[in-house]
Amino acid sequence: MAQEDKLFYPDTVYVSEARTQNEVFAEVSKDLLAKGLVKDAFLENIMEREAGYPTGMNMAPLSDRLPNFAVPHTEVEFVNTCRLVPVRLLRPVTWHDMISPDDSFDVSFLFMILNDDAEAQVGILARIMDFVNASGVDAMVDFFNLDDPKSIYDYLVGHFPQRAE
């Protein structure tokens, strides 16, 4: 993987016992802020953005075995880098549906997008969907059940699709 294409870093893979969106956002944002990866207003903005434009992905149409996930993100001015921050939720957290915002369901994994380049946003979202769709149900069930940061990081580095040239 070319360095400019690197989206995952071992120090920003999380396993959380949070019970709500706000708890997980606060927990992860605190560490990201301490590392200088986000700006002071990141936490407030990600909570506001998620409330107005939810990012839950209902996987039931693909398979009832796949857990749902979400792709929370903010505007580019609230981050200082470009990376994907995987967050495994040990307790499912209620999230609203990206397609039908009035609907909600439990989510057990986040791909939190930190992106300081507005033009790259769509490409990152497409790569997440390619990763899930191309991996197959059995592989995704195994991946979404990983519960240690090193295993999650190693799996993503070995299986996440490269950026299209």
mmCIF file of C-alpha atoms in Angstrom:
data_model
loop_
_atom_site.group_PDB
_atom_site.id
_atom_site.type_symbol
_atom_site.label_atom_id
_atom_site.label_comp_id
_atom_site.label_asym_id
_atom_site.label_seq_id
_atom_site.Cartn_x
_atom_site.Cartn_y
_atom_site.Cartn_z
ATOM 1 C CA MET A 1 0.000 0.000 0.000
ATOM 2 C CA ALA A 2 1.424 3.358 -0.976
ATOM 3 C CA GLN A 3 1.989 5.699 1.943
ATOM 4 C CA GLU A 4 -0.335 8.361 0.497
ATOM 5 C CA ASP A 5 -3.087 5.729 0.391
ATOM 6 C CA LYS A 6 -2.698 4.662 4.020
ATOM 7 C CA LEU A 7 -6.051 4.935 5.795
ATOM 8 C CA PHE A 8 -5.497 2.800 8.903
ATOM 9 C CA TYR A 9 -3.123 3.328 11.817
ATOM 10 C CA PRO A 10 -2.758 0.958 14.778
ATOM 11 C CA ASP A 11 -3.057 3.770 17.331
ATOM 12 C CA THR A 12 -6.533 4.739 16.118
ATOM 13 C CA VAL A 13 -8.357 1.402 16.204
ATOM 14 C CA TYR A 14 -10.783 1.266 19.120
ATOM 15 C CA VAL A 15 -12.893 -1.268 20.974
ATOM 16 C CA SER A 16 -15.551 0.506 23.002
ATOM 17 C CA GLU A 17 -17.996 -0.426 25.718
ATOM 18 C CA ALA A 18 -20.003 2.791 25.185
ATOM 19 C CA ARG A 19 -23.783 2.521 25.454
ATOM 20 C CA THR A 20 -24.793 5.541 23.335
ATOM 21 C CA GLN A 21 -23.642 7.451 20.280
ATOM 22 C CA ASN A 22 -22.617 10.411 22.394
ATOM 23 C CA GLU A 23 -20.580 8.187 24.732
ATOM 24 C CA VAL A 24 -18.650 6.580 21.882
ATOM 25 C CA PHE A 25 -18.146 9.916 20.135
ATOM 26 C CA ALA A 26 -16.824 11.470 23.376
ATOM 27 C CA GLU A 27 -14.528 8.514 24.100
ATOM 28 C CA VAL A 28 -12.961 8.390 20.629
ATOM 29 C CA SER A 29 -12.895 12.176 20.109
ATOM 30 C CA LYS A 30 -10.989 12.695 23.368
ATOM 31 C CA ASP A 31 -8.171 10.439 22.152
ATOM 32 C CA LEU A 32 -8.187 11.847 18.609
ATOM 33 C CA LEU A 33 -7.958 15.388 20.021
ATOM 34 C CA ALA A 34 -5.071 14.388 22.324
ATOM 35 C CA LYS A 35 -3.245 13.017 19.255
ATOM 36 C CA GLY A 36 -3.826 16.259 17.321
ATOM 37 C CA LEU A 37 -5.866 14.492 14.628
ATOM 38 C CA VAL A 38 -9.024 16.587 15.114
ATOM 39 C CA LYS A 39 -9.824 20.138 16.164
ATOM 40 C CA ASP A 40 -11.497 21.320 19.364
ATOM 41 C CA ALA A 41 -14.969 21.541 17.754
ATOM 42 C CA PHE A 42 -14.814 17.979 16.339
ATOM 43 C CA LEU A 43 -16.922 16.341 19.050
ATOM 44 C CA GLU A 44 -19.687 18.929 18.917
ATOM 45 C CA ASN A 45 -19.736 18.851 15.114
ATOM 46 C CA ILE A 46 -19.811 15.065 14.742
ATOM 47 C CA MET A 47 -22.753 14.824 17.172
ATOM 48 C CA GLU A 48 -24.648 17.599 15.334
ATOM 49 C CA ARG A 49 -23.908 16.108 11.934
ATOM 50 C CA GLU A 50 -25.001 12.617 12.990
ATOM 51 C CA ALA A 51 -28.258 14.038 14.399
ATOM 52 C CA GLY A 52 -29.021 15.856 11.131
ATOM 53 C CA TYR A 53 -27.575 13.393 8.636
ATOM 54 C CA PRO A 54 -27.435 9.901 10.171
ATOM 55 C CA THR A 55 -24.928 7.407 8.823
ATOM 56 C CA GLY A 56 -26.250 4.004 9.907
ATOM 57 C CA MET A 57 -25.987 1.279 7.278
ATOM 58 C CA ASN A 58 -28.668 -1.401 7.558
ATOM 59 C CA MET A 59 -27.130 -4.640 6.325
ATOM 60 C CA ALA A 60 -30.344 -6.699 6.482
ATOM 61 C CA PRO A 61 -30.966 -6.386 2.714
ATOM 62 C CA LEU A 62 -27.626 -8.151 2.096
ATOM 63 C CA SER A 63 -27.895 -10.734 4.863
ATOM 64 C CA ASP A 64 -29.590 -11.022 8.236
ATOM 65 C CA ARG A 65 -26.278 -12.442 9.524
ATOM 66 C CA LEU A 66 -24.380 -9.196 8.903
ATOM 67 C CA PRO A 67 -24.290 -6.681 11.723
ATOM 68 C CA ASN A 68 -25.157 -3.092 10.907
ATOM 69 C CA PHE A 69 -22.452 -0.448 10.908
ATOM 70 C CA ALA A 70 -22.179 3.344 10.616
ATOM 71 C CA VAL A 71 -19.817 5.793 8.923
ATOM 72 C CA PRO A 72 -19.882 8.944 11.080
ATOM 73 C CA HIS A 73 -17.916 11.926 9.817
ATOM 74 C CA THR A 74 -17.697 15.712 9.959
ATOM 75 C CA GLU A 75 -16.876 18.556 7.642
ATOM 76 C CA VAL A 76 -13.228 18.821 6.586
ATOM 77 C CA GLU A 77 -12.514 21.905 8.702
ATOM 78 C CA PHE A 78 -12.845 19.896 11.934
ATOM 79 C CA VAL A 79 -10.058 17.378 11.200
ATOM 80 C CA ASN A 80 -6.305 17.584 10.607
ATOM 81 C CA THR A 81 -5.718 14.360 8.680
ATOM 82 C CA CYS A 82 -7.186 11.717 6.393
ATOM 83 C CA ARG A 83 -7.756 8.270 7.888
ATOM 84 C CA LEU A 84 -10.417 5.723 8.724
ATOM 85 C CA VAL A 85 -10.950 5.068 12.419
ATOM 86 C CA PRO A 86 -12.456 1.618 13.057
ATOM 87 C CA VAL A 87 -14.470 1.328 16.260
ATOM 88 C CA ARG A 88 -15.814 -2.041 17.412
ATOM 89 C CA LEU A 89 -18.785 -1.561 19.745
ATOM 90 C CA LEU A 90 -18.945 -4.363 22.308
ATOM 91 C CA ARG A 91 -22.506 -3.314 23.146
ATOM 92 C CA PRO A 92 -24.748 -2.534 20.165
ATOM 93 C CA VAL A 93 -25.659 1.165 19.996
ATOM 94 C CA THR A 94 -28.840 2.537 18.433
ATOM 95 C CA TRP A 95 -28.204 4.438 15.209
ATOM 96 C CA HIS A 96 -30.451 6.076 12.633
ATOM 97 C CA ASP A 97 -30.559 4.847 9.047
ATOM 98 C CA MET A 98 -28.652 6.786 6.386
ATOM 99 C CA ILE A 99 -31.342 6.030 3.785
ATOM 100 C CA SER A 100 -34.469 6.333 5.973
ATOM 101 C CA PRO A 101 -33.491 8.651 8.860
ATOM 102 C CA ASP A 102 -36.714 7.965 10.797
ATOM 103 C CA ASP A 103 -35.719 4.292 11.069
ATOM 104 C CA SER A 104 -33.204 3.098 13.642
ATOM 105 C CA PHE A 105 -31.405 -0.141 14.455
ATOM 106 C CA ASP A 106 -28.502 -1.462 16.489
ATOM 107 C CA VAL A 107 -24.981 -0.892 15.167
ATOM 108 C CA SER A 108 -21.920 -2.809 16.312
ATOM 109 C CA PHE A 109 -19.121 -1.262 14.244
ATOM 110 C CA LEU A 110 -18.120 2.222 13.094
ATOM 111 C CA PHE A 111 -15.879 3.357 10.294
ATOM 112 C CA MET A 112 -15.334 6.920 11.529
ATOM 113 C CA ILE A 113 -14.029 8.994 8.639
ATOM 114 C CA LEU A 114 -11.440 11.677 9.347
ATOM 115 C CA ASN A 115 -10.969 13.584 6.145
ATOM 116 C CA ASP A 116 -9.324 16.929 5.551
ATOM 117 C CA ASP A 117 -9.854 16.685 1.771
ATOM 118 C CA ALA A 118 -13.466 17.260 0.664
ATOM 119 C CA GLU A 119 -12.844 15.667 -2.734
ATOM 120 C CA ALA A 120 -11.777 12.371 -1.155
ATOM 121 C CA GLN A 121 -14.997 11.827 0.858
ATOM 122 C CA VAL A 122 -16.998 9.992 -1.796
ATOM 123 C CA GLY A 123 -14.050 7.759 -2.664
ATOM 124 C CA ILE A 124 -13.577 6.706 0.966
ATOM 125 C CA LEU A 125 -17.274 5.875 1.347
ATOM 126 C CA ALA A 126 -17.172 3.857 -1.890
ATOM 127 C CA ARG A 127 -14.152 1.892 -0.652
ATOM 128 C CA ILE A 128 -15.953 1.025 2.605
ATOM 129 C CA MET A 129 -18.908 -0.301 0.629
ATOM 130 C CA ASP A 130 -16.582 -2.189 -1.767
ATOM 131 C CA PHE A 131 -14.860 -3.758 1.254
ATOM 132 C CA VAL A 132 -18.151 -4.971 2.730
ATOM 133 C CA ASN A 133 -19.731 -6.070 -0.553
ATOM 134 C CA ALA A 134 -16.690 -7.831 -2.013
ATOM 135 C CA SER A 135 -15.631 -9.687 1.128
ATOM 136 C CA GLY A 136 -18.593 -12.041 1.377
ATOM 137 C CA VAL A 137 -20.967 -12.608 4.255
ATOM 138 C CA ASP A 138 -18.875 -15.200 6.127
ATOM 139 C CA ALA A 139 -15.727 -13.052 6.037
ATOM 140 C CA MET A 140 -17.634 -9.946 7.142
ATOM 141 C CA VAL A 141 -19.326 -11.781 10.006
ATOM 142 C CA ASP A 142 -15.880 -12.948 11.163
ATOM 143 C CA PHE A 143 -14.415 -9.440 10.756
ATOM 144 C CA PHE A 144 -17.231 -7.662 12.598
ATOM 145 C CA ASN A 145 -16.803 -10.115 15.495
ATOM 146 C CA LEU A 146 -13.124 -9.264 16.015
ATOM 147 C CA ASP A 147 -12.755 -7.565 19.369
ATOM 148 C CA ASP A 148 -9.104 -6.664 19.712
ATOM 149 C CA PRO A 149 -7.572 -3.586 18.043
ATOM 150 C CA LYS A 150 -4.530 -5.398 16.592
ATOM 151 C CA SER A 151 -6.663 -8.074 14.891
ATOM 152 C CA ILE A 152 -8.997 -5.416 13.461
ATOM 153 C CA TYR A 153 -6.042 -3.370 12.191
ATOM 154 C CA ASP A 154 -4.272 -6.402 10.659
ATOM 155 C CA TYR A 155 -7.458 -7.544 8.912
ATOM 156 C CA LEU A 156 -8.164 -4.110 7.430
ATOM 157 C CA VAL A 157 -4.590 -3.574 6.230
ATOM 158 C CA GLY A 158 -4.682 -6.966 4.522
ATOM 159 C CA HIS A 159 -8.161 -6.765 2.995
ATOM 160 C CA PHE A 160 -9.306 -3.165 2.499
ATOM 161 C CA PRO A 161 -9.434 -2.188 -1.196
ATOM 162 C CA GLN A 162 -6.750 0.073 -2.601
ATOM 163 C CA ARG A 163 -7.666 3.421 -4.031
ATOM 164 C CA ALA A 164 -8.539 3.257 -7.727
ATOM 165 C CA GLU A 165 -6.062 5.189 -9.884
#
